PDB file of C-alpha atoms in Angstrom:
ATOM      1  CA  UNK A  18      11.084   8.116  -8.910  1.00  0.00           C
ATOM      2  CA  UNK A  19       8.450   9.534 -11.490  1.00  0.00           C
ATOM      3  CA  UNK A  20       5.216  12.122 -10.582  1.00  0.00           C
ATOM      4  CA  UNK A  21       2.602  12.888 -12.584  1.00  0.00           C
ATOM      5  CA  UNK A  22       4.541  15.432 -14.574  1.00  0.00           C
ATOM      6  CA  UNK A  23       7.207  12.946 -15.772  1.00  0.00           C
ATOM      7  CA  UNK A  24       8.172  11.832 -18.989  1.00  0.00           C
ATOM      8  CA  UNK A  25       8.369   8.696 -20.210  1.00  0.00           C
ATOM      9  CA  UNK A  26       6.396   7.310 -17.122  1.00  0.00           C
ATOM     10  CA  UNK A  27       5.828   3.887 -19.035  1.00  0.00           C
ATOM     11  CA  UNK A  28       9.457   3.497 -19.696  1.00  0.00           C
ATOM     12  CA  UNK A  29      10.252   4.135 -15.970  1.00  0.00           C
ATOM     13  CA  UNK A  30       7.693   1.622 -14.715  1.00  0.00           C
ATOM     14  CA  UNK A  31       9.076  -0.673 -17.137  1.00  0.00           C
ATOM     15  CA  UNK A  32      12.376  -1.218 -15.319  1.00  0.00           C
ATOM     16  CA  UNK A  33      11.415  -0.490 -11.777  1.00  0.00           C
ATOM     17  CA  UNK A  34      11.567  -3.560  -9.067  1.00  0.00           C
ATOM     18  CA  UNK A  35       9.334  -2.085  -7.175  1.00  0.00           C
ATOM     19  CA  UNK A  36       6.160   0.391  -7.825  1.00  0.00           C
ATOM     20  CA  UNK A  37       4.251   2.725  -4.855  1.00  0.00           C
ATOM     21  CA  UNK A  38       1.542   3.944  -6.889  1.00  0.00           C
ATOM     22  CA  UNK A  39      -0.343   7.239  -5.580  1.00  0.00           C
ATOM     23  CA  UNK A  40      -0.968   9.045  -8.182  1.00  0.00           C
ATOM     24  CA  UNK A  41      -4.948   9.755  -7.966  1.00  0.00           C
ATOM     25  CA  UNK A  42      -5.932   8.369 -10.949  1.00  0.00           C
ATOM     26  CA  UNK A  43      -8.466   5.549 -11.680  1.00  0.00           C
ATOM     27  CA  UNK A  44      -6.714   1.988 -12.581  1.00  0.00           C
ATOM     28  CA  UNK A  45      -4.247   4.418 -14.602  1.00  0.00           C
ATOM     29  CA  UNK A  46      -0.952   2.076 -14.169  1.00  0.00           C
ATOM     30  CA  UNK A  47      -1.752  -0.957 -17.276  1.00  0.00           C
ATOM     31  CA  UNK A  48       0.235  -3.894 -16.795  1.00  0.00           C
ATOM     32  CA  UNK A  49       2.152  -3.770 -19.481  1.00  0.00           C
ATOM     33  CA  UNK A  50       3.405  -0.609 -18.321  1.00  0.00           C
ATOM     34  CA  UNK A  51       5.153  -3.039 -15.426  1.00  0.00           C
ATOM     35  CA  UNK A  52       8.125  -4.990 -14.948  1.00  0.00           C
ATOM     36  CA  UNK A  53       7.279  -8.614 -14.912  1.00  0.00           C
ATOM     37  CA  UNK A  54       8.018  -9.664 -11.252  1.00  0.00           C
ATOM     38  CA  UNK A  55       7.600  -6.301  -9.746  1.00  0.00           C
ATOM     39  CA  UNK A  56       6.451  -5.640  -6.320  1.00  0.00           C
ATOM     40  CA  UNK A  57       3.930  -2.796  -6.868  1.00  0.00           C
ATOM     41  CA  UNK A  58       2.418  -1.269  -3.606  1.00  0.00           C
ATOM     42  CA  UNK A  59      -1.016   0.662  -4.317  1.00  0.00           C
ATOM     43  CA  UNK A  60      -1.856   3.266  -2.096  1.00  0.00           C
ATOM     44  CA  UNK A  61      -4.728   4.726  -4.272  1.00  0.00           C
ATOM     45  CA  UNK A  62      -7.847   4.793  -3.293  1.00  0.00           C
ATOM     46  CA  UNK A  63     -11.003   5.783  -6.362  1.00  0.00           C
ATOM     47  CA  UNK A  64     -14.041   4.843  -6.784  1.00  0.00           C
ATOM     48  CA  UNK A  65     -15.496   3.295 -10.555  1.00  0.00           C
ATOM     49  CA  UNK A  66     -19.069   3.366 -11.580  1.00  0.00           C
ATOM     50  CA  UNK A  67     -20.369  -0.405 -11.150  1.00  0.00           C
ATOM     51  CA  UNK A  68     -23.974  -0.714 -11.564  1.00  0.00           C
ATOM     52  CA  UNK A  69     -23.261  -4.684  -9.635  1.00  0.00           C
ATOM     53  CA  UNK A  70     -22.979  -2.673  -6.472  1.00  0.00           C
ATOM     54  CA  UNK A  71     -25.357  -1.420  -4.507  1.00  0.00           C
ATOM     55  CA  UNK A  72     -23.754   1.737  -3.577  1.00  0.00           C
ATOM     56  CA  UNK A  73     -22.924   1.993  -7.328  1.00  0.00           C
ATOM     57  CA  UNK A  74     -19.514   2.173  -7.717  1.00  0.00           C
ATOM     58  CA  UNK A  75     -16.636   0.388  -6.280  1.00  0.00           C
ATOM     59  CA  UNK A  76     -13.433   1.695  -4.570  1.00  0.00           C
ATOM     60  CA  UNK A  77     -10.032   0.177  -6.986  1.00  0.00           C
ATOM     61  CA  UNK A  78      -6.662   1.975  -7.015  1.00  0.00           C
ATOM     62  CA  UNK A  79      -4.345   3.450  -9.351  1.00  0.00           C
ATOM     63  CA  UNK A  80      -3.303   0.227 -10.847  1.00  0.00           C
ATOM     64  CA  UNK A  81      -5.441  -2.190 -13.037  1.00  0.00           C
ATOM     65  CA  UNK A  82      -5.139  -5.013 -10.383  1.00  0.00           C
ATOM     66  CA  UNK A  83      -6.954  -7.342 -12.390  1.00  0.00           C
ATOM     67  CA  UNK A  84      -4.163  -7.375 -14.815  1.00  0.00           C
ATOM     68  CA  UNK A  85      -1.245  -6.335 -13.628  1.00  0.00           C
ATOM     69  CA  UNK A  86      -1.632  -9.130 -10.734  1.00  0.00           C
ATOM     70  CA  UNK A  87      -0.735 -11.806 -13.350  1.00  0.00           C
ATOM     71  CA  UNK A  88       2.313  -9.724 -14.559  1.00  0.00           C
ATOM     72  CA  UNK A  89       3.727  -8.570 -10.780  1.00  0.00           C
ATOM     73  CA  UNK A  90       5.631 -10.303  -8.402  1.00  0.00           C
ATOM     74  CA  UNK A  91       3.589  -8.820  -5.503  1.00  0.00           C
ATOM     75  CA  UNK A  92       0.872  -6.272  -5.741  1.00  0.00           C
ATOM     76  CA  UNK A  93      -1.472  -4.800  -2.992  1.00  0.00           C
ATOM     77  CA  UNK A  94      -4.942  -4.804  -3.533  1.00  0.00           C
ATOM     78  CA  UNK A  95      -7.289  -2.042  -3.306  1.00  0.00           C
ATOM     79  CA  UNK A  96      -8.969  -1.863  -0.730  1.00  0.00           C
ATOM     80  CA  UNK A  97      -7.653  -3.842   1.902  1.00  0.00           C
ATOM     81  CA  UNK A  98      -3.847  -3.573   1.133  1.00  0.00           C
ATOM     82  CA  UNK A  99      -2.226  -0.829   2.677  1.00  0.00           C
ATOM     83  CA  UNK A 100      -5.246   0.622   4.722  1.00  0.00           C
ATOM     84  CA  UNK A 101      -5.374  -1.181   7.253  1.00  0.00           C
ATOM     85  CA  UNK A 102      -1.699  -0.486   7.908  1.00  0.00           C
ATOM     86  CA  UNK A 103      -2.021   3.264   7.730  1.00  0.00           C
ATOM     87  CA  UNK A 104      -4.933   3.119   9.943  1.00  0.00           C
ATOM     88  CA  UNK A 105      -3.156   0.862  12.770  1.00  0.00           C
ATOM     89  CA  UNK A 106      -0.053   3.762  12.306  1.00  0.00           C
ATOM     90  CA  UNK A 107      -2.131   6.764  12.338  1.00  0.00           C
ATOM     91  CA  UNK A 108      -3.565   5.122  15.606  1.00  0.00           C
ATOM     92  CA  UNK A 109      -0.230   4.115  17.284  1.00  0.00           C
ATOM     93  CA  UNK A 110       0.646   7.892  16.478  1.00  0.00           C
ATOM     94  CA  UNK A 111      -2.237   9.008  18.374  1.00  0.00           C
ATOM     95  CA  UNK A 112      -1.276   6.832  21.414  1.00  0.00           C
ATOM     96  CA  UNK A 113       2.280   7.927  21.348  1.00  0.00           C
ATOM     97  CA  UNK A 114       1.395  11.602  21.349  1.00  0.00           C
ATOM     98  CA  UNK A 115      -1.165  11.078  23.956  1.00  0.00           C
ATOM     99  CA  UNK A 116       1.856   9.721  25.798  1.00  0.00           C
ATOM    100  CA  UNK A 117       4.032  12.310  25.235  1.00  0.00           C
ATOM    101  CA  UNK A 118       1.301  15.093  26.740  1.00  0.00           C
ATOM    102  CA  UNK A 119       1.328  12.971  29.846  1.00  0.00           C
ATOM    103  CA  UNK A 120       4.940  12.957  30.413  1.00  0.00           C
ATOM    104  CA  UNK A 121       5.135   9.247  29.116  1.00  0.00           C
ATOM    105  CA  UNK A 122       7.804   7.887  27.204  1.00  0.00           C
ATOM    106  CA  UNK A 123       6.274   6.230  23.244  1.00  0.00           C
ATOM    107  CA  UNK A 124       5.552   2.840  22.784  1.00  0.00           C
ATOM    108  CA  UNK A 125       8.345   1.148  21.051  1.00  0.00           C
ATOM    109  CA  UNK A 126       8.413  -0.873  18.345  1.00  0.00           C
ATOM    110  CA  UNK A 127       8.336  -4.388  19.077  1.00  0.00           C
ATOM    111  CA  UNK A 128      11.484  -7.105  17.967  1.00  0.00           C
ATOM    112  CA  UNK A 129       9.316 -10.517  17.955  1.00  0.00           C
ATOM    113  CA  UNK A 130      12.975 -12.159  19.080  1.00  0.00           C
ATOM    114  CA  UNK A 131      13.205  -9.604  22.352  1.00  0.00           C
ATOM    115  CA  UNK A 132      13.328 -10.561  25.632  1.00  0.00           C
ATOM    116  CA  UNK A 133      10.302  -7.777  26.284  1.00  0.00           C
ATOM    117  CA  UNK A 134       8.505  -9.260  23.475  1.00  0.00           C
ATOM    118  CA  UNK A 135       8.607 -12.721  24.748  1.00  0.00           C
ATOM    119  CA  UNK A 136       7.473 -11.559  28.365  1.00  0.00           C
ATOM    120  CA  UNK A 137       4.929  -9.954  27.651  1.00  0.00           C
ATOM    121  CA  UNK A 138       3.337 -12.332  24.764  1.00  0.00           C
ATOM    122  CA  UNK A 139       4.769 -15.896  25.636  1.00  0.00           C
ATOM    123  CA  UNK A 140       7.675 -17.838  24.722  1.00  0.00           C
ATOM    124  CA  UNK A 141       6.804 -17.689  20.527  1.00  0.00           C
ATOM    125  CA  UNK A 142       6.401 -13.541  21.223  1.00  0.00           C
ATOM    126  CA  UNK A 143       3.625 -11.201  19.076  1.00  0.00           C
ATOM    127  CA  UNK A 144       4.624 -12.428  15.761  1.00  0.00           C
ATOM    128  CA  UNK A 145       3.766 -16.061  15.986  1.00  0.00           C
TER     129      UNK A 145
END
């Protein structure tokens, strides 16, 4: 594990299998600061001047994507990658506490192979 304040960052990102990137900083992970094959997860969220757009910028994270997709394994893309994932949790969160002030017990997490999986979304269950 490395934070802003460590030494040696590149050297640590060199041997790492796997990268979560949230460090704040524009595209600041190069990809030759990677492992080649690693699975780098990019929860950054910036925006870059872009005079293409109309808003004028352009939200990226805090890895060069366009480079250090041809040197990863895996890598997340910004935005779109792990948004959408926090936003579905941050809602299921909401749901369960809602549940909680009424006295309810929280959703659970669904096995796609249960039997209450299957019941309630067919014989191939919610993952299919």
């Amino acid at each position: 594990m490395v934070h802003s304040a460590t030494r040696d960052t590149k050297e640590h990102l060199k041997r790492a299998d796997i990268v979560v990137a949230a460090i704040g900083q524009t595209e600041y992970i190069q990809a030759e600061w990677l492992k080649p094959g690693a699975i780098v997860i990019d929860v950054g969220i910036n925006s870059k001047p872009d005079i293409t757009k109309k808003r004028g910028y352009r939200l990226v994270g805090d890895v060069n994507f366009d480079d250090a997709r041809q040197r990863c394994g895996y890598i997340t893309p910004v935005p779109g990658g792990v948004g959408p994932m926090t936003v579905a949790m941050l809602l299921k969160n909401t749901v369960n506490l809602a549940r909680h002030a009424a006295g309810l017990r929280p959703l659970p997490l669904l096995d796609c192979n249960s039997t209450e999986c299957k019941s309630s979304y067919g014989a191939t269950g919610a993952c299919e």
